[in-house]
PDB file of C-alpha atoms in Angstrom:
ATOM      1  CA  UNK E   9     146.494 109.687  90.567  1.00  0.00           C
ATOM      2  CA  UNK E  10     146.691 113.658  89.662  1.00  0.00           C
ATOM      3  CA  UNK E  11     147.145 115.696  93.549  1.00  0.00           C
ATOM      4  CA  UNK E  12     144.979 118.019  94.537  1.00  0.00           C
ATOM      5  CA  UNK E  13     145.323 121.458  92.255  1.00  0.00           C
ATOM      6  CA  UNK E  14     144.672 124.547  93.504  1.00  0.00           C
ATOM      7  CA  UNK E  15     144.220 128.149  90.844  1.00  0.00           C
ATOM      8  CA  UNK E  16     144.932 130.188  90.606  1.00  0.00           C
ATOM      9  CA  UNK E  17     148.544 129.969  91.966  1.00  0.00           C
ATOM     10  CA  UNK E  18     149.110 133.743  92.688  1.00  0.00           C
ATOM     11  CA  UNK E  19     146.466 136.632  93.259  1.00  0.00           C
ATOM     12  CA  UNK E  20     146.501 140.650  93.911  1.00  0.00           C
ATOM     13  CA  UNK E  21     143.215 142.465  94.782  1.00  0.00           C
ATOM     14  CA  UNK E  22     143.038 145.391  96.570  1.00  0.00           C
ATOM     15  CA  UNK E  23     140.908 145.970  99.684  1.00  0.00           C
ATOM     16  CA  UNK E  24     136.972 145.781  99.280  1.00  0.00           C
ATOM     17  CA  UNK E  25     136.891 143.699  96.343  1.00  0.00           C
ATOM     18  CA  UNK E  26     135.962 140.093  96.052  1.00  0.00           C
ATOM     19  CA  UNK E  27     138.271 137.094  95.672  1.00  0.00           C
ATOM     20  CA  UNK E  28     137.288 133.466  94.429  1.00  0.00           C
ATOM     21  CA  UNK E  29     139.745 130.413  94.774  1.00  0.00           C
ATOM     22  CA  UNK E  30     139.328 126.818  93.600  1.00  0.00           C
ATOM     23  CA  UNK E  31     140.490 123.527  94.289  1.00  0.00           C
ATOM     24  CA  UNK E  32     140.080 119.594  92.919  1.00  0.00           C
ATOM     25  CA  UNK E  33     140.866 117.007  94.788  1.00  0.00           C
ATOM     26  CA  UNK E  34     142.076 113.879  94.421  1.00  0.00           C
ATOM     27  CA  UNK E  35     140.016 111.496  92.320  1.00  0.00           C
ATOM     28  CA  UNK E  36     137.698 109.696  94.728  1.00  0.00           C
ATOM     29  CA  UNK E  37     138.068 112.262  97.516  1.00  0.00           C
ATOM     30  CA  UNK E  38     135.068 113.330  98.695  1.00  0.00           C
ATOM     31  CA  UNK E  39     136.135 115.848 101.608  1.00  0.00           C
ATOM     32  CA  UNK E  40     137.868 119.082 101.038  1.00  0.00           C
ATOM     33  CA  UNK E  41     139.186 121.223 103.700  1.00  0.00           C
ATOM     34  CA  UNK E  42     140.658 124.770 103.865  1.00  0.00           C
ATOM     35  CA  UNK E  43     143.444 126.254 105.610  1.00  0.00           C
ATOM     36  CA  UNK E  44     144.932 129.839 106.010  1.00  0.00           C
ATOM     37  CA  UNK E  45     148.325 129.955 106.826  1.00  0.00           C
ATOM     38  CA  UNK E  46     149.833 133.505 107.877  1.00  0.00           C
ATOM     39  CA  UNK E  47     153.682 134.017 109.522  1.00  0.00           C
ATOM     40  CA  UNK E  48     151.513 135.725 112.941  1.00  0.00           C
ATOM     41  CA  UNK E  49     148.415 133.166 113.255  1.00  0.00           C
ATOM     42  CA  UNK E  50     150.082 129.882 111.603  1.00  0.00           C
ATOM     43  CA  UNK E  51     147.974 127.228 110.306  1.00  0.00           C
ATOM     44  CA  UNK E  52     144.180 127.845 110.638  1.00  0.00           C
ATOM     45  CA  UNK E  53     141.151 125.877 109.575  1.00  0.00           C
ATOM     46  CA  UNK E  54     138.051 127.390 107.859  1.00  0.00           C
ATOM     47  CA  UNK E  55     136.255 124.909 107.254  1.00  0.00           C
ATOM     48  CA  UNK E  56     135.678 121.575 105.414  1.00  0.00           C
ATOM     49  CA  UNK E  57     132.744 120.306 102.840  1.00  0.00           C
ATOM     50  CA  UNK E  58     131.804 116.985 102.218  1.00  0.00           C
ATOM     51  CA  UNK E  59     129.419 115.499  99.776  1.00  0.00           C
ATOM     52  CA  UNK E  60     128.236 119.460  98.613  1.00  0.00           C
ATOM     53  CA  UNK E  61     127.225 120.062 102.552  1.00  0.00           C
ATOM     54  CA  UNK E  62     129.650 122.115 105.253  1.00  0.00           C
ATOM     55  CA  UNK E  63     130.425 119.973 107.959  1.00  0.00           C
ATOM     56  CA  UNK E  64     132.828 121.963 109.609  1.00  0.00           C
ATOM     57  CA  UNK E  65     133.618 125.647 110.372  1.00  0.00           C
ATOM     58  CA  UNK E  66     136.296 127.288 111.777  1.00  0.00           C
ATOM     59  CA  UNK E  67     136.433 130.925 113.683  1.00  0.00           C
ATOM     60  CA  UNK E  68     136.392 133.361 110.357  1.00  0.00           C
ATOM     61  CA  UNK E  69     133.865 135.954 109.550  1.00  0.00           C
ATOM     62  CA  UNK E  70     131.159 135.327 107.986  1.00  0.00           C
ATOM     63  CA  UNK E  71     132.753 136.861 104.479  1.00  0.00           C
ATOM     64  CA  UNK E  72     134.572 133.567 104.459  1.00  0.00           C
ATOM     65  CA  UNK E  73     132.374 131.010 102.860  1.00  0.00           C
ATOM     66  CA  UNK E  74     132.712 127.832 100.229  1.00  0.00           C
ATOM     67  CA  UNK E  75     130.825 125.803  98.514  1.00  0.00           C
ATOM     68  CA  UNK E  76     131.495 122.336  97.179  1.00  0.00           C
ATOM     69  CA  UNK E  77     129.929 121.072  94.082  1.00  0.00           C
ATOM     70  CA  UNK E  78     128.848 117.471  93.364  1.00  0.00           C
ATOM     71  CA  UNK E  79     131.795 116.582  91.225  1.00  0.00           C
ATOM     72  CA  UNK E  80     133.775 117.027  94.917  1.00  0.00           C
ATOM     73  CA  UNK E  81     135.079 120.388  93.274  1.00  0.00           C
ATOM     74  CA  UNK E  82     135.379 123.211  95.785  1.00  0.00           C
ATOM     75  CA  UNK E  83     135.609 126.882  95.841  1.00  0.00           C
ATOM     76  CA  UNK E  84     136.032 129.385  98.828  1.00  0.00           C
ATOM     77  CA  UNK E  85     134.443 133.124  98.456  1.00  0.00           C
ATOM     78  CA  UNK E  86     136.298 135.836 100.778  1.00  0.00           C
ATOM     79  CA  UNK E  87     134.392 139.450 100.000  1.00  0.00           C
ATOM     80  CA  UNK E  88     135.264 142.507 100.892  1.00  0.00           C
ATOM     81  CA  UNK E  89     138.870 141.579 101.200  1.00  0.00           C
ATOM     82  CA  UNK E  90     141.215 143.252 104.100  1.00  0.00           C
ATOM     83  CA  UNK E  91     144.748 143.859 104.227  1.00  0.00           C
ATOM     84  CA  UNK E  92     144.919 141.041 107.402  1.00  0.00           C
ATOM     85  CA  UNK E  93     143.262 138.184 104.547  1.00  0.00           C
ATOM     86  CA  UNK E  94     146.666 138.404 103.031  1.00  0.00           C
ATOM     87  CA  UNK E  95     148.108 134.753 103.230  1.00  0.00           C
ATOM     88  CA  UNK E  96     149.079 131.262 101.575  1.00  0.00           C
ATOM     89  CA  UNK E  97     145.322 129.547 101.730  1.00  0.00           C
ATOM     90  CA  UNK E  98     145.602 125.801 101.114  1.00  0.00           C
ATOM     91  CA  UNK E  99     143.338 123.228 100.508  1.00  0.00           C
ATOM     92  CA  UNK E 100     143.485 119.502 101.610  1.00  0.00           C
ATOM     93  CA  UNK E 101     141.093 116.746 100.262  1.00  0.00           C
ATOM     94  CA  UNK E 102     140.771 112.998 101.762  1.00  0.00           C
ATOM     95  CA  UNK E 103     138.469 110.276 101.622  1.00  0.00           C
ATOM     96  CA  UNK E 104     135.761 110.130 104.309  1.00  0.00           C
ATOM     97  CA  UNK E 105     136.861 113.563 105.975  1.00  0.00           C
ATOM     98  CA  UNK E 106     138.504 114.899 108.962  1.00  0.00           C
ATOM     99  CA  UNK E 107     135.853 112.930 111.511  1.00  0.00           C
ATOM    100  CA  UNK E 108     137.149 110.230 110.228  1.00  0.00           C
ATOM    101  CA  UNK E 109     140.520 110.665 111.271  1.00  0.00           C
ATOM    102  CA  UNK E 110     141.024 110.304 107.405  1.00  0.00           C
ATOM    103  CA  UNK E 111     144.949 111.278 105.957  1.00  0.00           C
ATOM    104  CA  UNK E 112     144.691 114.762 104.294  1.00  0.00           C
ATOM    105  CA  UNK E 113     146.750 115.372 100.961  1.00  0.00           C
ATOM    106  CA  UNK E 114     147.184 119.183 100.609  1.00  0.00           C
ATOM    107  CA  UNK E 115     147.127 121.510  97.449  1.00  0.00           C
ATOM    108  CA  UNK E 116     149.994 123.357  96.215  1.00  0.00           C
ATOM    109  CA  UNK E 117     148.149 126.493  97.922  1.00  0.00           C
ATOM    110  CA  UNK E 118     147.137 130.211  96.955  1.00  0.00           C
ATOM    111  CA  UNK E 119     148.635 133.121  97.566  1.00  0.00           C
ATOM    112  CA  UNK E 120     146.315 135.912  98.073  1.00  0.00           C
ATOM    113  CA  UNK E 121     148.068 140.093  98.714  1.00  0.00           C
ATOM    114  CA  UNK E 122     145.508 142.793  99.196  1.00  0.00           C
ATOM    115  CA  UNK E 123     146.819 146.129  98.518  1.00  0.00           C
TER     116      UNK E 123
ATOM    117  CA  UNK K  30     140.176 122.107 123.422  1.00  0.00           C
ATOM    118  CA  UNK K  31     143.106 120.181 121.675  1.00  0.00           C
ATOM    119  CA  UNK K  32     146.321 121.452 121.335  1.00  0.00           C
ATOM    120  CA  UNK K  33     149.503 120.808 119.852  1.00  0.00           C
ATOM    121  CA  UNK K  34     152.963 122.419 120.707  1.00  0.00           C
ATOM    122  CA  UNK K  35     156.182 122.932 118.789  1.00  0.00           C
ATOM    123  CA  UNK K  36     158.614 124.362 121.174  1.00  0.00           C
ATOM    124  CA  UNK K  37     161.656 124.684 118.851  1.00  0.00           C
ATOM    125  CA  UNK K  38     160.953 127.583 116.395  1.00  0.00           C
ATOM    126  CA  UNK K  39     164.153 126.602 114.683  1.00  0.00           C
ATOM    127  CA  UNK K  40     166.966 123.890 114.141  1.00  0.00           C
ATOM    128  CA  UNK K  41     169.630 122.807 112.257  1.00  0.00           C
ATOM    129  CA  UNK K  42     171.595 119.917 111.567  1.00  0.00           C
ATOM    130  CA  UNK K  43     174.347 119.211 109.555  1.00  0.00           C
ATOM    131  CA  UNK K  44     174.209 117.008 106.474  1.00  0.00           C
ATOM    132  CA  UNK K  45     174.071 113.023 107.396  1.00  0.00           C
ATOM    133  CA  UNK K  46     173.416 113.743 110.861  1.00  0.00           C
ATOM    134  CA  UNK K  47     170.548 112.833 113.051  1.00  0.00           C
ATOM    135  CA  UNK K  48     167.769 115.386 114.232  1.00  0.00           C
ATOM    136  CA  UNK K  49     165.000 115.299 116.541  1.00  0.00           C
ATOM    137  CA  UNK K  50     161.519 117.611 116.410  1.00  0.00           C
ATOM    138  CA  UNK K  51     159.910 117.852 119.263  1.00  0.00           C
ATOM    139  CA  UNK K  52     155.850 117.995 119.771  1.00  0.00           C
ATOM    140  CA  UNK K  53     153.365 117.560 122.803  1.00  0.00           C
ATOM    141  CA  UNK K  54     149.661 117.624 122.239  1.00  0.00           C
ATOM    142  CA  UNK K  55     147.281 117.943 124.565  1.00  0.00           C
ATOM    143  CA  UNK K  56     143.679 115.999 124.182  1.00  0.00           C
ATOM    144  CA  UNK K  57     141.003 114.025 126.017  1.00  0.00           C
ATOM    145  CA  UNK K  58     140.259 111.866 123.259  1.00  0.00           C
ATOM    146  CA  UNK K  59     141.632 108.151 122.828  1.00  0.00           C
ATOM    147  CA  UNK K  60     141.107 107.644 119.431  1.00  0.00           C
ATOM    148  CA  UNK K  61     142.877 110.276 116.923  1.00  0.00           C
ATOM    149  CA  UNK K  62     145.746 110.389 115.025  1.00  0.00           C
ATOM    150  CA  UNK K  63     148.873 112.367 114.456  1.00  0.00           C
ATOM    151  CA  UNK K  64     150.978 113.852 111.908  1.00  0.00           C
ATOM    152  CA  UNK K  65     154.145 115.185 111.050  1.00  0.00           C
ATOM    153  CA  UNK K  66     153.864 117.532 107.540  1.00  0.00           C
ATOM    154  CA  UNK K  67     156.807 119.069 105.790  1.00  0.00           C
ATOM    155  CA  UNK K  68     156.577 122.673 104.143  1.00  0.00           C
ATOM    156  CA  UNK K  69     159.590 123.295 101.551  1.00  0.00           C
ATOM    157  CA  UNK K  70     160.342 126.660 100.390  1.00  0.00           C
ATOM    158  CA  UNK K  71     157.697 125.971  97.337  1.00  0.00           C
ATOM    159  CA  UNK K  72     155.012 126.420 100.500  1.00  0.00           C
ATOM    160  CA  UNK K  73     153.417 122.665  99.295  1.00  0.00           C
ATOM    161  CA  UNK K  74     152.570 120.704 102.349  1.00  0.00           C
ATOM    162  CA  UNK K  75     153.706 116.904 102.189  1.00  0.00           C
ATOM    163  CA  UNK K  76     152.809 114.085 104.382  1.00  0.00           C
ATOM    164  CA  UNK K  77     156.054 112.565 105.899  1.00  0.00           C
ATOM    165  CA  UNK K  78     154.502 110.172 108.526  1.00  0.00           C
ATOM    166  CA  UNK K  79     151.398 109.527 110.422  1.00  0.00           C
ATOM    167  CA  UNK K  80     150.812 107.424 113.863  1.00  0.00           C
ATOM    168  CA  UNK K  81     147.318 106.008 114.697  1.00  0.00           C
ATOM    169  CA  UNK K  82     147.239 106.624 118.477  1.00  0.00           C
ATOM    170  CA  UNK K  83     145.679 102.720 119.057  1.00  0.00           C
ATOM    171  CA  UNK K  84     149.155 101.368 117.937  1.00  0.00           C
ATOM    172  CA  UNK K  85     151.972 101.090 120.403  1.00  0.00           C
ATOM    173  CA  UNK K  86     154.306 100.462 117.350  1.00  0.00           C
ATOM    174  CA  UNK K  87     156.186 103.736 116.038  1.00  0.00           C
ATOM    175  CA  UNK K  88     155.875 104.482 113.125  1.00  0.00           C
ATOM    176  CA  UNK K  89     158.450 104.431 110.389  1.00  0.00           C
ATOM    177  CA  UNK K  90     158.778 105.903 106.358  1.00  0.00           C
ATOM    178  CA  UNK K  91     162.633 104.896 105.725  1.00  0.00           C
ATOM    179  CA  UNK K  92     164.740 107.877 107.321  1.00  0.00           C
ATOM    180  CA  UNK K  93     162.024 109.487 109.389  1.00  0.00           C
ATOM    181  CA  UNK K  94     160.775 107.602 112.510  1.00  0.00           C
ATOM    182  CA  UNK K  95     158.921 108.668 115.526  1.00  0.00           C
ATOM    183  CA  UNK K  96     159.014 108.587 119.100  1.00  0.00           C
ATOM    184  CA  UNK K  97     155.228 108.335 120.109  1.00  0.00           C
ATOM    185  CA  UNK K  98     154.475 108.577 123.781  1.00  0.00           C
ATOM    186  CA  UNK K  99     150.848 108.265 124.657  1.00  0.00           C
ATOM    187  CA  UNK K 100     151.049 108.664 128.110  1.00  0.00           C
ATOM    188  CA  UNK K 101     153.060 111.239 128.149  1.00  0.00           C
ATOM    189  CA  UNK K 102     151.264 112.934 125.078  1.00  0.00           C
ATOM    190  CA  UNK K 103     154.232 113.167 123.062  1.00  0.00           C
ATOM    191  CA  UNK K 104     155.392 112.879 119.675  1.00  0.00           C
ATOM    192  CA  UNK K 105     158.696 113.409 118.152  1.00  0.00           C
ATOM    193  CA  UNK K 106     160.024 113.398 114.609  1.00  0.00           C
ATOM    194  CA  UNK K 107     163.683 111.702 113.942  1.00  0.00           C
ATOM    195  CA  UNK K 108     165.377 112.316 110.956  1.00  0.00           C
ATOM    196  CA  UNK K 109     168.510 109.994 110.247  1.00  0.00           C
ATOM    197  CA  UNK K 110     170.853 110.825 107.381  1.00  0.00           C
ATOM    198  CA  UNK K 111     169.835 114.209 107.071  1.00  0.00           C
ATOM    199  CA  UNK K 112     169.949 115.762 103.556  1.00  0.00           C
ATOM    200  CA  UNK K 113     169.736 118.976 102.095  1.00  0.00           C
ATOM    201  CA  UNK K 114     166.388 118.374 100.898  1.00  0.00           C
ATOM    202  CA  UNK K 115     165.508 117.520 104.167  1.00  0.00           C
ATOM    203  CA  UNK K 116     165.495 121.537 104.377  1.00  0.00           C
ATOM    204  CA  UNK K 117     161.496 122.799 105.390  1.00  0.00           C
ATOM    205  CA  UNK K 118     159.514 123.622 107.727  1.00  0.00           C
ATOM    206  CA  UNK K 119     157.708 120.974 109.740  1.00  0.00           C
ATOM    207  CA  UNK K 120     154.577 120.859 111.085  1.00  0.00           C
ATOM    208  CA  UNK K 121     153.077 118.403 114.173  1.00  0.00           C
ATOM    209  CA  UNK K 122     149.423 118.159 113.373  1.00  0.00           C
ATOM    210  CA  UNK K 123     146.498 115.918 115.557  1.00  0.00           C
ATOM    211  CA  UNK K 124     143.292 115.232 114.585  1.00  0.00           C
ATOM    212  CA  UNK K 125     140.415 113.468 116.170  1.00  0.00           C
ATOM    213  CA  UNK K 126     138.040 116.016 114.670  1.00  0.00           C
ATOM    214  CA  UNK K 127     139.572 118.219 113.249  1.00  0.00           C
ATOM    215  CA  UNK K 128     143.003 118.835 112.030  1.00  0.00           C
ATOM    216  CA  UNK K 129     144.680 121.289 114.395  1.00  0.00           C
ATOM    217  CA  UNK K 130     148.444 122.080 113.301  1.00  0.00           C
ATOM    218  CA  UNK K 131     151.527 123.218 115.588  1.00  0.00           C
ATOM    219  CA  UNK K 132     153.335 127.076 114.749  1.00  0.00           C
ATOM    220  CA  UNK K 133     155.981 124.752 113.129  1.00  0.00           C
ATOM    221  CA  UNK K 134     159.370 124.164 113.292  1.00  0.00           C
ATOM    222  CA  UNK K 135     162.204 125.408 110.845  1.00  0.00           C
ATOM    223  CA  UNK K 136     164.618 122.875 109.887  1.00  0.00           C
ATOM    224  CA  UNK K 137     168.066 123.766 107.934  1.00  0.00           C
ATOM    225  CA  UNK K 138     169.702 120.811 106.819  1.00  0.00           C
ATOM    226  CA  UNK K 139     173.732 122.617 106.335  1.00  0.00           C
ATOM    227  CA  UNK K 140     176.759 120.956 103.633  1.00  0.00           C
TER     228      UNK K 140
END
């Protein structure tokens, strides 16, 4: 089976614009999480969809948000983007989801600068 | 609130030696699992080895084994045989809910 993919790979905005990222899980995967991962605040969850509905949320702003669409497809929104969004955001997909204690399988990640 | 604690920031080992990662979590739950994730310089996070907190067995994925203590909340990562691909960061990661991750711990594997 294909991994989970994550594009694009590398992105530069500058502050106050808008930034869209995608990811496709595994075949058959029906939960996908997301993750920002800085050097300062480590590995933090935003939140996870599962069947098109968020069933999770971390602490983030409200300019975070995500959809999920019903092919399990998922995309995550930030807008008006600030110097401290810069980071590696990664995506993870499993099964049932995390409630489930379910085994995540993570993207290859995206790696978002704002200027 | 669950927790989970790496308290070496960094290691190293030399090549075909034997390392240990430490981690201690903190939870109320009974049921929930635990991971142990390695980062490599390409940033893409792999699954080395998960324990299911109901089994007393440790669990074991040929060179890397762990040292899970319940009781104690505790749950180490051994690497035997070291190699330099070894090389990564590693990440301690629980989840009964969800996944809550560890600052990591920076592993050089040396020649």
């Amino acid at each position: 089976k294909a991994g989970v993919t994550q594009t694009p790979r590398y992105l530069i905005k500058t502050r106050g614009q808008q930034v869209t990222l995608s990811c496709s899980p595994i075949s058959g995967h029906r939960s996908v999480s997301w993750y920002q991962q800085t050097p300062g605040q480590g590995l933090q969850f935003l939140f996870e969809y599962f069947s098109e509905t968020q069933r999770n949320k971390g602490n983030f702003p409200g300019r975070f948000s995500g959809r999920q669409f019903s092919n399990s497809r998922s995309e995550m929104n930030v807008s008006t983007l600030e110097l401290g969004d810069s980071a590696l955001y990664l995506c993870a997909s499993s099964l049932l989801g995390q409630g489930n204690t379910d085994t995540q399988y993570f993207g290859p990640g995206t790696r978002l600068t704002v200027l | 609130a669950q927790t989970v604690t790496q308290s070496q920031p960094e290691m190293s080992v030399q090549e075909a030696e034997t390392v240990t990662l430490s981690c201690t979590y903190d939870t109320s739950e009974s049921n929930y699992y635990l991971f142990w994730y390695k980062q490599p310089p390409s940033r893409q996070m792999i699954l080395v080895i998960r324990q299911e907190a109901y089994k007393q067995q440790n669990a074991t994925e040929n060179r890397f084994s762990v040292n899970f203590q319940k009781a104690a909340k505790s749950f180490s990562l051994k690497i035997s045989d070291s190699q330099l691909g070894d090389t990564a960061m590693y990440f301690c990661a629980y989840q009964g809910g969800k996944l809550i991750f560890g600052q990591g711990t920076e592993l050089s594997v040396k020649p």
